[in-house]
Tab-separated table of C-alpha atoms and ligand atoms in Angstrom:
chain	number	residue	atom	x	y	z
A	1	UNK	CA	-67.686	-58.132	-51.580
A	2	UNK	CA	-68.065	-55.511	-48.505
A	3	UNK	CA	-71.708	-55.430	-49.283
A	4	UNK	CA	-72.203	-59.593	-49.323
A	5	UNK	CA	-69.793	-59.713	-45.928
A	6	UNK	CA	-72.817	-57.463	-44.407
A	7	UNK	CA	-75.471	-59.445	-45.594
A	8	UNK	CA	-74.225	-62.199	-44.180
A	9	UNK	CA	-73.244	-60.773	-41.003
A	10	UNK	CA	-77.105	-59.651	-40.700
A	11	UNK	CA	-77.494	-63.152	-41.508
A	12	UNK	CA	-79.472	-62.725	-44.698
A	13	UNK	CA	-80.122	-66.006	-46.211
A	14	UNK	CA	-78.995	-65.756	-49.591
A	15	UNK	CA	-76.258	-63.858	-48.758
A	16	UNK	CA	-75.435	-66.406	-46.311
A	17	UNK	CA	-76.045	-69.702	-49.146
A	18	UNK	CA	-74.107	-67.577	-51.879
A	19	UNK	CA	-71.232	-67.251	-49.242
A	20	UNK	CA	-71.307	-70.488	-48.647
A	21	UNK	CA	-70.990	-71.667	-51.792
A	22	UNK	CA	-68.034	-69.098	-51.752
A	23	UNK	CA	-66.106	-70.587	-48.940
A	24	UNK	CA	-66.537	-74.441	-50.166
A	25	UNK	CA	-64.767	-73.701	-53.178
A	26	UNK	CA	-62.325	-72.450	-51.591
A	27	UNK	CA	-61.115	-69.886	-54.001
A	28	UNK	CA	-59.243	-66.388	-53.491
A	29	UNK	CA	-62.795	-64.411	-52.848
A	30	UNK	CA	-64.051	-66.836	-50.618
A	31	UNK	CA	-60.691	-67.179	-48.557
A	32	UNK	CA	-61.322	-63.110	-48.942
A	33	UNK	CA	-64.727	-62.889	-47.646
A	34	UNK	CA	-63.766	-65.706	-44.616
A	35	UNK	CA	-61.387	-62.965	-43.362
A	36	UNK	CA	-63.639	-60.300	-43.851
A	37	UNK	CA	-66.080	-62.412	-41.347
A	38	UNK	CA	-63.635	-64.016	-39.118
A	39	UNK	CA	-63.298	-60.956	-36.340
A	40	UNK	CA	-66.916	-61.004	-36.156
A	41	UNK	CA	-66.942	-64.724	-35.002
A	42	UNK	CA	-66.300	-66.867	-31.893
A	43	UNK	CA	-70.153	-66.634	-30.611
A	44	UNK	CA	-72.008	-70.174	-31.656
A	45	UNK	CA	-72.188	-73.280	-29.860
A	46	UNK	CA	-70.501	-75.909	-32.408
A	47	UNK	CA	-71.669	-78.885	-31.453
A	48	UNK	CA	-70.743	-82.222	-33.509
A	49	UNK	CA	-72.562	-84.868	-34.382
A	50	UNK	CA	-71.262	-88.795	-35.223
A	51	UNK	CA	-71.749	-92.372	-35.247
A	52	UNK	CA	-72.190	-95.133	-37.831
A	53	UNK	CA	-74.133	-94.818	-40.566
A	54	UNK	CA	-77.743	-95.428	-39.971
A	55	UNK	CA	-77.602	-95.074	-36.790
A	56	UNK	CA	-79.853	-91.958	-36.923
A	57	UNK	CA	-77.741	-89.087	-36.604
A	58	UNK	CA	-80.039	-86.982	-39.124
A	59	UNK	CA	-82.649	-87.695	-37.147
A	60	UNK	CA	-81.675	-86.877	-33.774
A	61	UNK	CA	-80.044	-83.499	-35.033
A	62	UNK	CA	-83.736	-82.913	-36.363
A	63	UNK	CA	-85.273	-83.495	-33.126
A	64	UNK	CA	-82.454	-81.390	-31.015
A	65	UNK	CA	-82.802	-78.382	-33.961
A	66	UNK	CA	-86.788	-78.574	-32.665
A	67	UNK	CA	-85.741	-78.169	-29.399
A	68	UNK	CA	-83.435	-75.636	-29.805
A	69	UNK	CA	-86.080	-73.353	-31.836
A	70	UNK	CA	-88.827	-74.395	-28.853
A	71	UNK	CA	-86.336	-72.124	-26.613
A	72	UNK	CA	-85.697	-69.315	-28.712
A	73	UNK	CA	-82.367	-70.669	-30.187
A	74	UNK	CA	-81.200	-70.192	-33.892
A	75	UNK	CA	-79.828	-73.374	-35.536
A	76	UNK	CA	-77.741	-73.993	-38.682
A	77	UNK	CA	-77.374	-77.825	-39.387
A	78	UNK	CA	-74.089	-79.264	-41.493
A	79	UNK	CA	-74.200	-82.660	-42.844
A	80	UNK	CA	-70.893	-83.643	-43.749
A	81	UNK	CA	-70.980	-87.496	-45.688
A	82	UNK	CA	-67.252	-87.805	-45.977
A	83	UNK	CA	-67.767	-91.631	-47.853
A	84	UNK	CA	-69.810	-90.413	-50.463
A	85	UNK	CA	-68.778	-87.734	-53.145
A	86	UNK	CA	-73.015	-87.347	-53.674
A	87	UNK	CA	-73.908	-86.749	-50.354
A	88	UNK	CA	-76.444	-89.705	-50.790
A	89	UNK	CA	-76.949	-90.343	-46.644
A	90	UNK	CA	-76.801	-86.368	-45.775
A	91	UNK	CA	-79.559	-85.272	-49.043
A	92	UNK	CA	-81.899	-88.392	-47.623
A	93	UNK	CA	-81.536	-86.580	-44.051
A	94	UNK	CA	-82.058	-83.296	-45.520
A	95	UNK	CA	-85.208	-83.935	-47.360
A	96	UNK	CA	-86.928	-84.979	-43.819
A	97	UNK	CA	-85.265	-81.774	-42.589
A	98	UNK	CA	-86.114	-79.357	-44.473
A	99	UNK	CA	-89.197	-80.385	-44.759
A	100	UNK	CA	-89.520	-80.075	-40.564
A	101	UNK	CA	-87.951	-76.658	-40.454
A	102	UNK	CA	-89.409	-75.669	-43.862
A	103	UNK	CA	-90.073	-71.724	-43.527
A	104	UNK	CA	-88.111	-71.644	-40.388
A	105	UNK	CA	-85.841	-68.711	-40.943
A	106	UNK	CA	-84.384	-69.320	-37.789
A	107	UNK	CA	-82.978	-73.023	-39.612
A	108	UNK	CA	-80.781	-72.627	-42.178
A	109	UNK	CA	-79.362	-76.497	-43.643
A	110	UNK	CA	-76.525	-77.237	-45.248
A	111	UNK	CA	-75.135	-80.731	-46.619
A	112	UNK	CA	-71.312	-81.142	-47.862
A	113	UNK	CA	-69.607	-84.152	-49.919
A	114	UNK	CA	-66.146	-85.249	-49.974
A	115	UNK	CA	-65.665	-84.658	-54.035
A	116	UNK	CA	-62.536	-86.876	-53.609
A	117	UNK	CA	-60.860	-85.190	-51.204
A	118	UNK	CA	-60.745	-85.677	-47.827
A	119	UNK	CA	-58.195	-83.996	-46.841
A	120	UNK	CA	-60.238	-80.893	-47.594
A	121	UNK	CA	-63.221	-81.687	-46.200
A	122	UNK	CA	-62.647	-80.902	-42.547
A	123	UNK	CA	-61.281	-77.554	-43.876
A	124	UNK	CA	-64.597	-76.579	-45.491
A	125	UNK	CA	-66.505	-77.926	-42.846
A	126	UNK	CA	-64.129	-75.218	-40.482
A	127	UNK	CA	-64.913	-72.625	-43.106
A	128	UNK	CA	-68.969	-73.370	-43.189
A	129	UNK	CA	-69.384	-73.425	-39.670
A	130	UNK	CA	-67.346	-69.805	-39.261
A	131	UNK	CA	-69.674	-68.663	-41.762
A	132	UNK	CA	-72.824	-69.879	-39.640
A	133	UNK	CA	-71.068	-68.347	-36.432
A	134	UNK	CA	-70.296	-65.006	-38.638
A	135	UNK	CA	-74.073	-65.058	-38.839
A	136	UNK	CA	-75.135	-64.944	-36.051
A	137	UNK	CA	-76.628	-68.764	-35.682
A	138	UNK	CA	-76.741	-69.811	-31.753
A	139	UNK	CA	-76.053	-73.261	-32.613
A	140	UNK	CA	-74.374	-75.079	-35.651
A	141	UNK	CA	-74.824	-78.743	-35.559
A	142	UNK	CA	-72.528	-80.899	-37.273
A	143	UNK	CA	-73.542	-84.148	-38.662
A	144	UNK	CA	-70.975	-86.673	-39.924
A	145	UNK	CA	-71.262	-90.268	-40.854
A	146	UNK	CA	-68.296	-92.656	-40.163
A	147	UNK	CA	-65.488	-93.108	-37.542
A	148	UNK	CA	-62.499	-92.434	-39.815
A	149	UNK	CA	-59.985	-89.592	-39.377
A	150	UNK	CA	-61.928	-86.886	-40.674
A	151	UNK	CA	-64.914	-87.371	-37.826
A	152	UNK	CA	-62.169	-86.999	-35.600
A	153	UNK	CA	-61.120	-83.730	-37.652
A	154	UNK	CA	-64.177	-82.387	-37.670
A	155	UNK	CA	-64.949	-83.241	-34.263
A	156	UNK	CA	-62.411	-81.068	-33.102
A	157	UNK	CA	-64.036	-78.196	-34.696
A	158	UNK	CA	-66.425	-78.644	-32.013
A	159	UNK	CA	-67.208	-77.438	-28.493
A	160	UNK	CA	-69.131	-80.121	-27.705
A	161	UNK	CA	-69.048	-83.864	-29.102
A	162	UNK	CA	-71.760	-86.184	-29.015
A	163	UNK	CA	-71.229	-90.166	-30.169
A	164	UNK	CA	-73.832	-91.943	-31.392
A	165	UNK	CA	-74.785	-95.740	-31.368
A	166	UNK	CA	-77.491	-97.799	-31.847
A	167	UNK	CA	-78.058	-101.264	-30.719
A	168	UNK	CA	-77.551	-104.037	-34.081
A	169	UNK	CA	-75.392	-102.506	-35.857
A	170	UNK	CA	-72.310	-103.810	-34.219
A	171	UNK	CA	-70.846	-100.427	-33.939
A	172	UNK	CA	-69.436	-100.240	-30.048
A	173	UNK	CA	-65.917	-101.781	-31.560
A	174	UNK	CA	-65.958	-99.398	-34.489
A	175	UNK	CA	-66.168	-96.498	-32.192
A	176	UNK	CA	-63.941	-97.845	-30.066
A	177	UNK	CA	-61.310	-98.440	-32.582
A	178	UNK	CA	-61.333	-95.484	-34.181
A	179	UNK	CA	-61.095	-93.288	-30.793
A	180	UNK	CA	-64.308	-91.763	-30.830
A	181	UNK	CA	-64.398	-92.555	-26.866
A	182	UNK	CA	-61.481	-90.080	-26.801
A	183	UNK	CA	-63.320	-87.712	-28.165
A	184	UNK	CA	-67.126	-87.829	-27.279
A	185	UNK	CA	-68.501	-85.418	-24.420
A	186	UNK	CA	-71.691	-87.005	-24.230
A	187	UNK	CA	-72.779	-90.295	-25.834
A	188	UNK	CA	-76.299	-91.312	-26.780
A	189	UNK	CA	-77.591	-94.875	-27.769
A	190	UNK	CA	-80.260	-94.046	-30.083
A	191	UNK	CA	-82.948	-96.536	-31.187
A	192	UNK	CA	-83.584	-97.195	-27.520
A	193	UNK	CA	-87.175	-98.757	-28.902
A	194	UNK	CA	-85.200	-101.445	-30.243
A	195	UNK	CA	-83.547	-104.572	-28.202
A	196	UNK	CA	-79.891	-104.040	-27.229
A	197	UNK	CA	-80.041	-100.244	-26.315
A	198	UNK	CA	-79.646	-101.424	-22.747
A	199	UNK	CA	-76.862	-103.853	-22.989
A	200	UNK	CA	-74.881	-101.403	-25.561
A	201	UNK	CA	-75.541	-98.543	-22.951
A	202	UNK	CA	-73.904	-100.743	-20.180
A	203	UNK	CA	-70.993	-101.370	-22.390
A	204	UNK	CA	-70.384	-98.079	-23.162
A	205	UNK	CA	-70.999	-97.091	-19.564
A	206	UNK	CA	-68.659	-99.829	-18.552
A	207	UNK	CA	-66.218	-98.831	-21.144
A	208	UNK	CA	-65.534	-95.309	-19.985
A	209	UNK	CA	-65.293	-96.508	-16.172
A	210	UNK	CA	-62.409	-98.423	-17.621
A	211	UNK	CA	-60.927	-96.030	-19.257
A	212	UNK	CA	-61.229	-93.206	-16.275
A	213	UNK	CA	-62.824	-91.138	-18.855
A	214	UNK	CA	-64.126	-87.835	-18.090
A	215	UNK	CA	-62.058	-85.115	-15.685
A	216	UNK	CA	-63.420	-84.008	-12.024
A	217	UNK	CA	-65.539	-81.443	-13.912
A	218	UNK	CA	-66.905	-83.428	-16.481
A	219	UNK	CA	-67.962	-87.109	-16.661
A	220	UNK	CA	-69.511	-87.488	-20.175
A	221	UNK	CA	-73.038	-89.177	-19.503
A	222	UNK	CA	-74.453	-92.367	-21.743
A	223	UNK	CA	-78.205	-90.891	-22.781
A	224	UNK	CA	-81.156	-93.394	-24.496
A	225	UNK	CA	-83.057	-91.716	-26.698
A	226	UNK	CA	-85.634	-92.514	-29.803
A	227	UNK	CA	-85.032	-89.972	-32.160
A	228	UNK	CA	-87.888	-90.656	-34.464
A	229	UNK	CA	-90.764	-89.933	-31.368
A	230	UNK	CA	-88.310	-87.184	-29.387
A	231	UNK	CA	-87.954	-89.513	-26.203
A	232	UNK	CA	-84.665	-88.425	-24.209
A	233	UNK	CA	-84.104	-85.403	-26.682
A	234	UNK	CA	-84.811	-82.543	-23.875
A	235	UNK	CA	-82.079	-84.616	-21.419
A	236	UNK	CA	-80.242	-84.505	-24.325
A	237	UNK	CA	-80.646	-80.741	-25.443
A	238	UNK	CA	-80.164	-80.304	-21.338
A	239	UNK	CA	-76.433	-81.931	-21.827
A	240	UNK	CA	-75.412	-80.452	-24.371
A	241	UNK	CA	-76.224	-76.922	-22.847
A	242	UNK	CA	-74.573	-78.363	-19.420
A	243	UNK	CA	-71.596	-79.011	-21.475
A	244	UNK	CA	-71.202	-75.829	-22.850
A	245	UNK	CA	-71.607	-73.848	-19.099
A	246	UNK	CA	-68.773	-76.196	-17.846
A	247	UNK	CA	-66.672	-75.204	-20.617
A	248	UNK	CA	-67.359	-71.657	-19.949
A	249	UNK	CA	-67.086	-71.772	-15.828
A	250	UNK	CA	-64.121	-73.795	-16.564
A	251	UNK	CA	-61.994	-72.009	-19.270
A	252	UNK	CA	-61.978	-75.028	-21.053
A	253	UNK	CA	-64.169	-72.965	-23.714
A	254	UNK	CA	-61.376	-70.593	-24.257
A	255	UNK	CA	-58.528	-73.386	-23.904
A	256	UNK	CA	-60.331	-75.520	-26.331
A	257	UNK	CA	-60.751	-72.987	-29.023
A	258	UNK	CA	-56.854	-71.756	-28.550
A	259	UNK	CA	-55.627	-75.536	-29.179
A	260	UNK	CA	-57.787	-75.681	-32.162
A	261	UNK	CA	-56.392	-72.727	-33.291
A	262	UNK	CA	-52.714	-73.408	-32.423
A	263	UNK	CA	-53.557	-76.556	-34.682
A	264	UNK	CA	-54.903	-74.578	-37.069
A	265	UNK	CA	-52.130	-71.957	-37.343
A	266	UNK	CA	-49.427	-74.645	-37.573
A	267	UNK	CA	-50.917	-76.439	-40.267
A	268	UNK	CA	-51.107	-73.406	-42.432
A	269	UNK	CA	-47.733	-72.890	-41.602
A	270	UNK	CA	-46.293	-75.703	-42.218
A	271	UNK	CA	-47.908	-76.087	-45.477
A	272	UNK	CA	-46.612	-72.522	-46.971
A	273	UNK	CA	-42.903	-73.116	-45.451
A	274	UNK	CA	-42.786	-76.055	-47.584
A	275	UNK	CA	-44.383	-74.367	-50.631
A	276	UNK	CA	-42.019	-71.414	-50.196
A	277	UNK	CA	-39.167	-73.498	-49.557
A	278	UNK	CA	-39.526	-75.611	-52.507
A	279	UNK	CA	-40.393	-72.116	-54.747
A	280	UNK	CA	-37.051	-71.113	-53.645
A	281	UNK	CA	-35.025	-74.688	-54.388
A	282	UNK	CA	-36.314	-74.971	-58.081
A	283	UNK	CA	-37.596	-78.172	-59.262
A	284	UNK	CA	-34.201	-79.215	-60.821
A	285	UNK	CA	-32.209	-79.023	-57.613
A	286	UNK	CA	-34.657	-81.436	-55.654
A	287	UNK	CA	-35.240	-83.801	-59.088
A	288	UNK	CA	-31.579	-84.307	-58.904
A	289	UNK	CA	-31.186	-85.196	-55.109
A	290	UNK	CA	-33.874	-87.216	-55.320
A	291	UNK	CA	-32.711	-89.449	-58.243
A	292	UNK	CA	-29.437	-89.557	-55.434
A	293	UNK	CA	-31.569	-91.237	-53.001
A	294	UNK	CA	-33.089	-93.568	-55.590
A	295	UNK	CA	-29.387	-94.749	-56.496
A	296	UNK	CA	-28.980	-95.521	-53.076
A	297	UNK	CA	-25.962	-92.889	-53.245
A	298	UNK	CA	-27.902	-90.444	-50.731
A	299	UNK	CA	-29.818	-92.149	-47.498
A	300	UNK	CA	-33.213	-89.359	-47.706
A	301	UNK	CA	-32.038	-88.066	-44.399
A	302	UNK	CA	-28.871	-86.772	-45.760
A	303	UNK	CA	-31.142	-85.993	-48.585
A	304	UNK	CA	-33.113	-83.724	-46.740
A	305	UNK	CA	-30.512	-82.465	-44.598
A	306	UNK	CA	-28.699	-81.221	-47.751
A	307	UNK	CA	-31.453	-79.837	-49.764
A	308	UNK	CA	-32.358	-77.627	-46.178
A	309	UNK	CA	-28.676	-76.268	-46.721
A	310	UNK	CA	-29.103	-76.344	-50.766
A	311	UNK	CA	-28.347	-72.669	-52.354
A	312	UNK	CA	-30.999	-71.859	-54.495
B	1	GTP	N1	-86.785	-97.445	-34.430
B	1	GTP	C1	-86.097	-96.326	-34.531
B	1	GTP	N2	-85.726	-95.899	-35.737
B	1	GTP	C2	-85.014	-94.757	-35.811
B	1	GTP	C3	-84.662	-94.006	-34.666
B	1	GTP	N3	-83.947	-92.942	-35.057
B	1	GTP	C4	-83.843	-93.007	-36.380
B	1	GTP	N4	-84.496	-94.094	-36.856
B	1	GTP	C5	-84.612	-94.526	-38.263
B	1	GTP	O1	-83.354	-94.981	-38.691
B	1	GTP	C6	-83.140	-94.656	-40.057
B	1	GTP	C7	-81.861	-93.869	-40.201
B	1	GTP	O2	-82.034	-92.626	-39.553
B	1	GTP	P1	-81.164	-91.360	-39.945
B	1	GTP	O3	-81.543	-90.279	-38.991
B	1	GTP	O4	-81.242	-91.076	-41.384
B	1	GTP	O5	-79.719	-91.914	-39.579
B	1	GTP	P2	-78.307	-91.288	-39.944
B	1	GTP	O6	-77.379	-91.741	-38.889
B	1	GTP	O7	-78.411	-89.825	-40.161
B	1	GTP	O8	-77.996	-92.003	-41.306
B	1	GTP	P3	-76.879	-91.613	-42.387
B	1	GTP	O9	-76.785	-90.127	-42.445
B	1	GTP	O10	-77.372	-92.230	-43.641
B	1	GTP	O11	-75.623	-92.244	-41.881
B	1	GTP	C8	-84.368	-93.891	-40.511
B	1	GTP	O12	-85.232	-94.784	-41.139
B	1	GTP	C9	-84.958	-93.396	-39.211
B	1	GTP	O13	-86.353	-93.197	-39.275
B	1	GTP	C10	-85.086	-94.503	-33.383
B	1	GTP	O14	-84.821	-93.932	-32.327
B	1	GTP	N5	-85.795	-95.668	-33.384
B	2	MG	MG1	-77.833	-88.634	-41.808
């Protein structure tokens, strides 16, 4: 184990896929080896990527990966396709990818699937991109598809979030609705080749004046690009790297990462409380309180109030 936490701290690449594989499953030795790496993390750029399907998130994080290696930059790439358990959208996205960056050592790609359970996805997407940070990438970009709860999850995981849209896919609403505004530090309508990029990039614009988005240090700007031909990338690479030296000149870096661990903390928390409390109650003590509340003989408030006070 001590040997495969220093290969992937020197960011050896099969160290670094075998660990990987490790931490998805999320058994004892990778939760084992993710501790191991932990102290040696807190360095990369995480920025996320998301927007509706199609829209041409796999594209765009190709072009910005280019970018990123044109200046020196080491990029790992996660595509997380949270609505598929096959990771049909992410492997399509891949294929042009790796193909780009193939022999790149300074690329290293990495797609994830739901396998039923979302819940857990946003956890192994936390645990991948510590993993990246352990070794050593500058930047880990974070593709997701969708504007559910778990974009919004993994989003959080993120320094910096960009939203994309593209014009015909009637996906302004859907972004809207699920509170990707909230959470987007820079947006980009992509497909600006196609008619609508314009109007859409009004809306959006229009949206966020609304809204009084943005704070006096940061007022997250609407970019065009074309992903497939690079147009707008560099403004966008330029943004992104803008973003981050806010953060930092801020101390919103530092506050961002200590809410996301506060969140992070309490979670885990909260989850082995309840595990240890029920451990200690027994199954037969809560089996019987509940069948109370189902004869209406116990409101679950009383229920619960009860069982807190319950002798084991
Ligand atoms: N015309 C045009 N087509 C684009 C542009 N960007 C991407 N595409 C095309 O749009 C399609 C989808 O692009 P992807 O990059 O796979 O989009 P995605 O958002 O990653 O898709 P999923 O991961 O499946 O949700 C591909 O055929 C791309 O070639 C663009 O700026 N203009
Ligand atoms: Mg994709």
């Amino acid at each position: 184990m001590s040997d495969l936490v220093t290969r992937v701290l020197a960011g050896e690449r099969r160290a670094l896929a075998r660990a990987l594989t490790l931490a998805e499953n999320g058994g004892p030795e990778g939760q084992a080896l993710l501790a191991a790496i932990y102290p040696h993390t807190g360095r990369a750029h995480v920025v996320g990527v998301t927007g509706p399907p199609g829209g041409g998130k796999s594209s765009l994080v190709n072009a910005l990966a280019r970018i990123f290696r044109q200046q020196g930059k080491t990029v790992a790439i996660v595509a997380v396709d949270p609505t598929s358990p096959y990771t049909g959208g992410a492997v399509m996205g891949d294929r042009i990818r790796m193909r780009d960056h193939a022999g790149d050592p300074g690329v290293f790609i990495r797609s994830m699937a739901s396998r039923g359970s979302l819940g857990g996805l946003a956890t192994a997407t936390g645990d991948v991109v510590t993993l990246f940070d352990g070794a050593g990438f500058d930047l880990v970009l974070v593709e997701t598809v969708g504007a559910g709860q778990v974009e919004v999850d993994i989003a959080r995981e993120a320094h910096t979030t960009i939203v994309i849209e593209a014009p015909g896919l009637g996906d302004e609403i859907q972004a809207i609705k699920a509170g990707l505004l909230e959470i987007a530090d820079i947006f980009v309508v992509n497909k600006a080749d196609r008619e609508g990029a314009q109007h859409a990039a009004r809306a959006l614009q229009m949206n966020l004046e609304l809204g009084h988005k943005g704070t006096s240090t940061w007022m997250p700007p609407v970019l065009q690009t074309i992903a497939t031909t690079g147009q707008g990338v560099n403004e966008l690479a330029d943004a992104i790297l803008q973003h981050r030296t806010m953060l930092e000149q801020t101390g919103e870096w530092q506050a961002r990462i200590k809410a996301r661990l506060n969140d992070e903390l309490r979670h885990i928390l909260q989850r082995e409380l309840f595990n240890h409390f029920m451990a200690r109650l027994g199954p037969t003590t809560y089996a019987a309180v509940l069948d109370q509340v189902v004869a209406r003989a116990v409101d679950p408030y009383t229920a619960a109030s009860k069982l807190l006070t319950a002798e084991p």
